[in-house]
Tab-separated table of C-alpha atoms in Angstrom:
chain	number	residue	atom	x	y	z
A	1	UNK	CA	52.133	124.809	102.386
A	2	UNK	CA	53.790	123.109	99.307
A	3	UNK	CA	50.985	123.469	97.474
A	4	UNK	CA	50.518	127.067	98.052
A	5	UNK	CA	54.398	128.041	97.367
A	6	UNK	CA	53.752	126.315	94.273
A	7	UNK	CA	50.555	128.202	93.352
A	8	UNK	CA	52.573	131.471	94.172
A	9	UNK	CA	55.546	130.859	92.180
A	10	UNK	CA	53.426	129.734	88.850
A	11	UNK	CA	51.198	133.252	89.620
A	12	UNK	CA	48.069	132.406	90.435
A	13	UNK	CA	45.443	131.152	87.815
A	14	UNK	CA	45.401	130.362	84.230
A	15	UNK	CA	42.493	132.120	82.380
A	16	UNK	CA	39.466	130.201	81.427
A	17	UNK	CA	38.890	129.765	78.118
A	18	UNK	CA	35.522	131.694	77.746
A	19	UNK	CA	36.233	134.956	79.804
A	20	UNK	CA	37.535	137.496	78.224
A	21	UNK	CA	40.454	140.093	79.153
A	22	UNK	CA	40.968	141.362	82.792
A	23	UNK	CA	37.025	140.838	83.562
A	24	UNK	CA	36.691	137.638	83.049
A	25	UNK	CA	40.262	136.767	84.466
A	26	UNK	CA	39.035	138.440	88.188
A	27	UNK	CA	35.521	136.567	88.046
A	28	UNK	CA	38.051	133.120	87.684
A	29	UNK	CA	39.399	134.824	90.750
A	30	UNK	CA	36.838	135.183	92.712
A	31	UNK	CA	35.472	132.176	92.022
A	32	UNK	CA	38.842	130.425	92.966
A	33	UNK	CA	38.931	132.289	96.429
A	34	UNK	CA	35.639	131.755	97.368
A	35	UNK	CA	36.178	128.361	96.752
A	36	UNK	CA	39.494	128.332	99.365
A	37	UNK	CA	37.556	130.650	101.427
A	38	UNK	CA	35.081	127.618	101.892
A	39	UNK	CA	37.644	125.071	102.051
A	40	UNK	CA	39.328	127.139	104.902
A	41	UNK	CA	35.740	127.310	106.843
A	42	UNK	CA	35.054	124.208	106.784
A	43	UNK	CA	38.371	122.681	108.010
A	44	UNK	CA	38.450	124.591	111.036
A	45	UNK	CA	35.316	123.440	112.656
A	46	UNK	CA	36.239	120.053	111.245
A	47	UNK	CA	38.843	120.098	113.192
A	48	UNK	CA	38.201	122.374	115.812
A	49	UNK	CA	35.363	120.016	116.509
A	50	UNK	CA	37.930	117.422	116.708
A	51	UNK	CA	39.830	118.618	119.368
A	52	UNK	CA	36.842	119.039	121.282
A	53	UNK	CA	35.111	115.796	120.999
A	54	UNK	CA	38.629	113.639	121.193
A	55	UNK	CA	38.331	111.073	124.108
A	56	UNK	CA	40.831	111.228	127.450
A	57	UNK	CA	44.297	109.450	126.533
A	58	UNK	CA	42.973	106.468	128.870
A	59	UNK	CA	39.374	106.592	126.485
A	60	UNK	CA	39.112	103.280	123.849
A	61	UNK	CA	40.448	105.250	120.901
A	62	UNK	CA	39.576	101.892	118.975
A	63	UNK	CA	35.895	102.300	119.360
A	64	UNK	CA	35.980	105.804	119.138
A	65	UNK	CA	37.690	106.616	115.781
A	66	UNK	CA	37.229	103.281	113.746
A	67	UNK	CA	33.564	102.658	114.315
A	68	UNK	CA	32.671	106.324	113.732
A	69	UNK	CA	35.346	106.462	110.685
A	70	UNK	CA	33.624	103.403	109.556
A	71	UNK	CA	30.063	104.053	109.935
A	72	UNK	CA	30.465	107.715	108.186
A	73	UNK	CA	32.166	106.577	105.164
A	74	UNK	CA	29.694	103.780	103.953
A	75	UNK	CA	26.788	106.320	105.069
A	76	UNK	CA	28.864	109.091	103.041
A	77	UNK	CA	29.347	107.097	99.795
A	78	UNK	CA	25.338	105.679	99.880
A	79	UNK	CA	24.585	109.543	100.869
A	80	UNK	CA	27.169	110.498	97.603
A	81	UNK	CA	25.097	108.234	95.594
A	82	UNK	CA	21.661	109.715	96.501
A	83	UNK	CA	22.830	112.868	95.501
A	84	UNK	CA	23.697	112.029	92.547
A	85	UNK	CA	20.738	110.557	91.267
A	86	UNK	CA	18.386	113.256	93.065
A	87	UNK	CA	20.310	116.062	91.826
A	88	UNK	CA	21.919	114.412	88.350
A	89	UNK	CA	24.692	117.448	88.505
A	90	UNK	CA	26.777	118.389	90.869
A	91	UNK	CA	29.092	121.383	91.894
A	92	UNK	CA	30.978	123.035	94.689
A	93	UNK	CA	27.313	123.563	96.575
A	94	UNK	CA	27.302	120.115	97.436
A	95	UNK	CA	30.305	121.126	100.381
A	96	UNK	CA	27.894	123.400	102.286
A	97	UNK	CA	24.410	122.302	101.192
A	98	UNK	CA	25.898	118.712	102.678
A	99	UNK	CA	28.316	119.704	105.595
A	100	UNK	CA	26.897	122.915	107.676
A	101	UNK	CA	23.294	120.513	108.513
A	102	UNK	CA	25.298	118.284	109.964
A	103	UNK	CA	27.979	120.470	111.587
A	104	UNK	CA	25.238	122.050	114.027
A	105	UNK	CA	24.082	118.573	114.647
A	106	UNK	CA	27.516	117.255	115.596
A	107	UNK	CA	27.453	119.597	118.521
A	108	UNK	CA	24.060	118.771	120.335
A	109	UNK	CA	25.431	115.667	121.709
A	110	UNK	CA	28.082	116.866	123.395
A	111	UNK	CA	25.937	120.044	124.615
A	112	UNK	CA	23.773	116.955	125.808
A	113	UNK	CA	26.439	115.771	128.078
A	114	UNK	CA	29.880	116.655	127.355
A	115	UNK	CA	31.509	113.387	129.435
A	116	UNK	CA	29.328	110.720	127.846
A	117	UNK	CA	31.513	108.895	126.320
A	118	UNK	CA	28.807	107.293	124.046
A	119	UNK	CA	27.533	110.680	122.924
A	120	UNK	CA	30.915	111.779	121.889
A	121	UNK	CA	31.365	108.912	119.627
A	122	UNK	CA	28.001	109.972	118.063
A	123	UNK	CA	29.148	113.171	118.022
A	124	UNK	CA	32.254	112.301	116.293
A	125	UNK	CA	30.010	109.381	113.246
A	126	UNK	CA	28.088	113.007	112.737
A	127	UNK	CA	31.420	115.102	112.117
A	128	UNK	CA	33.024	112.849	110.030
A	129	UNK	CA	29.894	112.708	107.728
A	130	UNK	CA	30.157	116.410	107.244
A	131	UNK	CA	33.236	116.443	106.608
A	132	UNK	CA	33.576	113.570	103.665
A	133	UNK	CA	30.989	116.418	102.286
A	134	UNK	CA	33.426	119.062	102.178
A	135	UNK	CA	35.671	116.618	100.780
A	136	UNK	CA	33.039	115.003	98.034
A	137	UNK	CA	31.448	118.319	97.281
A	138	UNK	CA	35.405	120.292	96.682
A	139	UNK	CA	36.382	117.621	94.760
A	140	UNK	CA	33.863	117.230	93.071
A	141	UNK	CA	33.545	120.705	91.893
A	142	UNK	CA	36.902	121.240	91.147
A	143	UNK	CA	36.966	118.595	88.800
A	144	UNK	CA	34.174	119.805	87.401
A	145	UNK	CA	35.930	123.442	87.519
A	146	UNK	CA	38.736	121.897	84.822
A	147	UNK	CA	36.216	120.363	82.544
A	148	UNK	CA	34.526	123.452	82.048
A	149	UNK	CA	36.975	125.620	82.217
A	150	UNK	CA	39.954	124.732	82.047
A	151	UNK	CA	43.617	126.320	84.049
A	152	UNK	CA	46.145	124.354	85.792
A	153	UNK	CA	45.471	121.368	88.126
A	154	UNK	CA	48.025	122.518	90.644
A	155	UNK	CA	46.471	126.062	90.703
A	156	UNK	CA	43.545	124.409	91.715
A	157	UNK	CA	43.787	122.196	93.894
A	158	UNK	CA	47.063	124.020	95.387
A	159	UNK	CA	44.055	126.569	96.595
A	160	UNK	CA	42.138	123.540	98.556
A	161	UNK	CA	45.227	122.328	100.437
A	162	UNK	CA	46.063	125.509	101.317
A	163	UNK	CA	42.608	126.305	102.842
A	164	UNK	CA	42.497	123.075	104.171
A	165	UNK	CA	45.835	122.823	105.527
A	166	UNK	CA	45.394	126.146	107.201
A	167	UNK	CA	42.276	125.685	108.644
A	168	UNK	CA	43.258	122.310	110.171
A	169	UNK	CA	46.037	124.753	111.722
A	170	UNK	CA	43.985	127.027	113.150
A	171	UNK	CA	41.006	124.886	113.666
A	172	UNK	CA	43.341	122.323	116.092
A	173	UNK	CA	45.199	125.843	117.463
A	174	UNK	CA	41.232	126.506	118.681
A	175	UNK	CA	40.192	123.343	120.063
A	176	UNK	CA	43.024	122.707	122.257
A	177	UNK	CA	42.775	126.156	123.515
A	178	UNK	CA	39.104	125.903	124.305
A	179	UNK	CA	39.604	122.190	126.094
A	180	UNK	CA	43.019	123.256	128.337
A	181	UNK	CA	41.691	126.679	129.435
A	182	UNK	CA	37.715	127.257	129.224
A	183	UNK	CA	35.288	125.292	131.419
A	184	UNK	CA	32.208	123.898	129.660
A	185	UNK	CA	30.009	127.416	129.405
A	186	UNK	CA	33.088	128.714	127.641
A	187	UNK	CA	33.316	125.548	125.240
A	188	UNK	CA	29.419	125.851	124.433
A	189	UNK	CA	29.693	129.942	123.884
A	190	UNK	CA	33.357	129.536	121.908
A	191	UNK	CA	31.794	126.508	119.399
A	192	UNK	CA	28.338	128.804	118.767
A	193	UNK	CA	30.428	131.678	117.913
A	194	UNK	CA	32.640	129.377	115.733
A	195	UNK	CA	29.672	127.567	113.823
A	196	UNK	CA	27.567	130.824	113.254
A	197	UNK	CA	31.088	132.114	111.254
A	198	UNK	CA	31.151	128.822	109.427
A	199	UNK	CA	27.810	129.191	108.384
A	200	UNK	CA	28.185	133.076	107.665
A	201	UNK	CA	31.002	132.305	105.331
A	202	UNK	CA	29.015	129.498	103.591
A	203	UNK	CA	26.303	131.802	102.742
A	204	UNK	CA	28.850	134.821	101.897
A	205	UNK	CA	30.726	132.424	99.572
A	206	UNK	CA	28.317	129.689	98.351
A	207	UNK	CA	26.130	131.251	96.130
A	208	UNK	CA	29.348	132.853	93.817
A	209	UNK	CA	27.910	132.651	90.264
A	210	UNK	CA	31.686	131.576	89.698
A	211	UNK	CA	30.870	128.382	91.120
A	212	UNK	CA	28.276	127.685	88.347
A	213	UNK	CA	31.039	126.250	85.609
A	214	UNK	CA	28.893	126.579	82.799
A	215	UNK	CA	31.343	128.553	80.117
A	216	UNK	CA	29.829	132.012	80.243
A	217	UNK	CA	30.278	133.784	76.247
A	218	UNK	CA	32.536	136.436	76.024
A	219	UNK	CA	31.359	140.012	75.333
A	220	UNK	CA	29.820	140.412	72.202
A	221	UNK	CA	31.805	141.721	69.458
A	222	UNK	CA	34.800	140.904	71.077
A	223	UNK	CA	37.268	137.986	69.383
A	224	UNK	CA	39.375	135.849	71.335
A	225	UNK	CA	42.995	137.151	71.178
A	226	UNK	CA	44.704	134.300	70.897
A	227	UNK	CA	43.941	132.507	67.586
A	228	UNK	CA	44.349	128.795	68.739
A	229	UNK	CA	42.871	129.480	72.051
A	230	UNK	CA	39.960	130.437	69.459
A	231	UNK	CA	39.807	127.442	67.796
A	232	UNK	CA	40.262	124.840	70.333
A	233	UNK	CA	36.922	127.008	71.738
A	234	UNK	CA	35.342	126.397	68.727
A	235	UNK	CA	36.296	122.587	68.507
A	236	UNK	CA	34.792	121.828	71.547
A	237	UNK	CA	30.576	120.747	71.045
A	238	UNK	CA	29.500	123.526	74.321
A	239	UNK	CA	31.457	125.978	72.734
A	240	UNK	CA	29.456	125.635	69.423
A	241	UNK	CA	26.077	125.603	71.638
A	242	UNK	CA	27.229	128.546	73.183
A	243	UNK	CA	28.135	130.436	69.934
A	244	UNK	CA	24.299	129.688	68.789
A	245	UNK	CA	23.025	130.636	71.514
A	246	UNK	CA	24.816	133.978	71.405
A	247	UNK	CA	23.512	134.441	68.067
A	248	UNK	CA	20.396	134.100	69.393
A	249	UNK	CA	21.101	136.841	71.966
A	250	UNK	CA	22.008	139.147	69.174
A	251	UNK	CA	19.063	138.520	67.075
A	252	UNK	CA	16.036	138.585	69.456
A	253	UNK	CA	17.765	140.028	72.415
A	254	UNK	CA	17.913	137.671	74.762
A	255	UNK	CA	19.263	138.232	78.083
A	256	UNK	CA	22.841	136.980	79.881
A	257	UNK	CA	21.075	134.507	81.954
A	258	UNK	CA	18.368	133.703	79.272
A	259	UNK	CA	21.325	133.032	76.621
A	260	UNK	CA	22.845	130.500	79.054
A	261	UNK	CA	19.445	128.641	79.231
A	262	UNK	CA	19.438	128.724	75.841
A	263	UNK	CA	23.212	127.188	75.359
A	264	UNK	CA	22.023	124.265	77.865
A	265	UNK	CA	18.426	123.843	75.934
A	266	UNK	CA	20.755	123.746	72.602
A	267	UNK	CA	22.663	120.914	74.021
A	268	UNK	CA	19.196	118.727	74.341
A	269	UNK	CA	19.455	119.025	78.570
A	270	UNK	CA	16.307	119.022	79.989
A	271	UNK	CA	14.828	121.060	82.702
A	272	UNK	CA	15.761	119.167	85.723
A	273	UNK	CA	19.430	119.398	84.221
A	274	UNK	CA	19.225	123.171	83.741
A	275	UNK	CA	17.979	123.932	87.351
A	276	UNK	CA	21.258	122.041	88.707
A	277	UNK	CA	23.257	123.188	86.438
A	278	UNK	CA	22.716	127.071	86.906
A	279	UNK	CA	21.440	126.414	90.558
A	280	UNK	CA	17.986	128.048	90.454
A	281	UNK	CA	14.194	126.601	90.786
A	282	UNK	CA	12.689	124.446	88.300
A	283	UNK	CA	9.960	127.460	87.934
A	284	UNK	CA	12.706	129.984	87.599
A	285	UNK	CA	13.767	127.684	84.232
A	286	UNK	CA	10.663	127.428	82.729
A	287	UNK	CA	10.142	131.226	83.199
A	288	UNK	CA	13.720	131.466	81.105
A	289	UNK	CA	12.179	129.051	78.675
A	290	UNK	CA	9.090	130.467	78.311
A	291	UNK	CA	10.527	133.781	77.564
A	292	UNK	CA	13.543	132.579	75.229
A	293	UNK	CA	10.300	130.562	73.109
A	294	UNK	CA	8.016	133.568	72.954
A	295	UNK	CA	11.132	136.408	71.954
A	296	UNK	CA	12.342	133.325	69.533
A	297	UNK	CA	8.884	132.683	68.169
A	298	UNK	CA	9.134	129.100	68.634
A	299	UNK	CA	7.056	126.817	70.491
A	300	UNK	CA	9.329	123.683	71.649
A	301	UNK	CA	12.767	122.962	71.902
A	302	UNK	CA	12.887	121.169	68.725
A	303	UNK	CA	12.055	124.496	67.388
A	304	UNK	CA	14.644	126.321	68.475
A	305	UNK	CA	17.527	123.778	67.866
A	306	UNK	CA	16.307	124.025	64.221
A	307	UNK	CA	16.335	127.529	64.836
A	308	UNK	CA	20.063	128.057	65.712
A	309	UNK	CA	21.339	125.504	63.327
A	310	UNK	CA	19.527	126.678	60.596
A	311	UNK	CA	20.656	130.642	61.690
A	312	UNK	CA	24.275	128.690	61.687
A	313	UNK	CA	23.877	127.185	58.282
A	314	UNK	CA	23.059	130.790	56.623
A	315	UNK	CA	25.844	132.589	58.486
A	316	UNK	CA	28.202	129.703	56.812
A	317	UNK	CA	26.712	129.570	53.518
């Protein structure tokens, strides 16, 4: 709650540094509540799933939240690991693609046999795992979030505590009403309602093209108002990519999603690093690349870095 009075009283976000006017200030918007919409998700059925799977008072609490604590973290950080070398980059994504998979599989052991005590502690390992993915893949991104594009920290991150304070709130509020006044049917219907609106939100939310934080160009023909806001942009090596590749745009009319390609292929990233960058199919790039080669009339990337620098020498001269 601190954190959100202090996101209110500094007035929500700054404005990234490559959108433009009231547009591009709402897409940072709805890319920021998406992003606490997620957050909020998630936390509840953490920790409505928490409630639920919690052993009697009389239970060994030792072997029931150490060993699972224990066992999810080093399987977390090895899992963290593997991600990052499969997928090279990584974004807010990696909070759903990681956590709803094993959210529905927390619950089968205790739809198994709710009083096993042994299949609660499973229950709980498989929880905590998705939940150090909420917490690797929002961190993560939001980190990410202020490379790219800048605002404050405590706008940002103000928005995650918020969600997740909140949905720990509501999330607990659940749980103990489902365990003191529902019998087991009642449990099993409640936590299948509550998981398909997890996963709804996840899919309403976690494809937000907000969420991609490559620095999308402003409009063209339209300067940056704010003359050093202009040439800090222009200091900084993705903005110069990006300025190339919107030349490109102009001259052989490229399209929005084919002139970010073209910033990324500019910057010497390969293919692999495109598709997790802009989170589409490796096919889906080399369509892009195809297409930015043939309108370009170039036949490598080589090509068309000479290309832009070459278009960027002329424009100087």
């Amino acid at each position: 709650m601190c954190f959100g009075s202090m996101h209110l009283a500094r007035g929500g976000d700054a404005c990234p540094p490559f959108d433009a006017g009231a547009e591009g200030r709402a897409a940072g918007h709805r890319g920021l509540r998406s992003f606490t919409l997620l957050a909020f998700a998630s936390w509840v059925q953490i920790a409505f799933f928490r409630v639920l799977s919690t052993p009697e008072l009389s239970g060994n609490r030792f072997t029931h939240y150490l060993i699972p604590f224990s066992f999810a973290c080093v399987t977390s950080l090895v899992m963290l690991l593997l991600c990052m070398r499969m997928s090279r980059y990584l974004n807010v994504s990696l909070a759903y693609r990681w956590s709803l998979p094993l959210f529905m599989l927390s619950y089968v052991p205790i739809i198994i046999d709710y009083g096993n005590v042994d299949l609660r502690i499973l229950a709980y390992a498989i929880n905590f795992l998705g939940m150090f993915g909420v917490q690797f893949g929002c961190w993560i991104g939001a980190c990410k979030y202020l490379r790219r594009k800048g605002g404050g920290t405590v706008d940002l991150f103000s928005r995650y505590a918020l969600g997740e304070g909140a949905g720990i709130f509501l999330g607990s509020l659940g749980g103990l009403f489902a365990v003191k006044s529902l019998d087991m049917q009642g449990i099993v219907a409640l936590s299948i309602a509550l998981m398909s609106l997890v996963v709804f939100v996840a899919m309403a939310t976690g494809f937000n093209p907000n969420w991609v934080f490559h620095g999308s160009h402003a409009p063209r023909g339209r300067a940056p108002e704010d003359p050093k806001a202009a040439s800090a942009s222009r200091a900084a090596p993705e903005a110069i990519f990006l300025d190339e590749a919107v030349d490109l745009q102009n001259r052989f009319g490229l399209t929005e999603r084919e002139t970010d390609v073209a910033a990324l292929l500019l910057e010497g990233r390969s293919r692999p690093f495109i598709r997790d960058e802009l989170v589409v199919s490796i096919n889906t790039v080399s369509t892009h690349v195809r297409s930015i080669f043939a309108k370009c009339g170039v036949h490598s990337q080589q090509e068309l870095m000479v290309l832009a620098r070459n278009a960027r020498s002329d424009s100087e001269d």
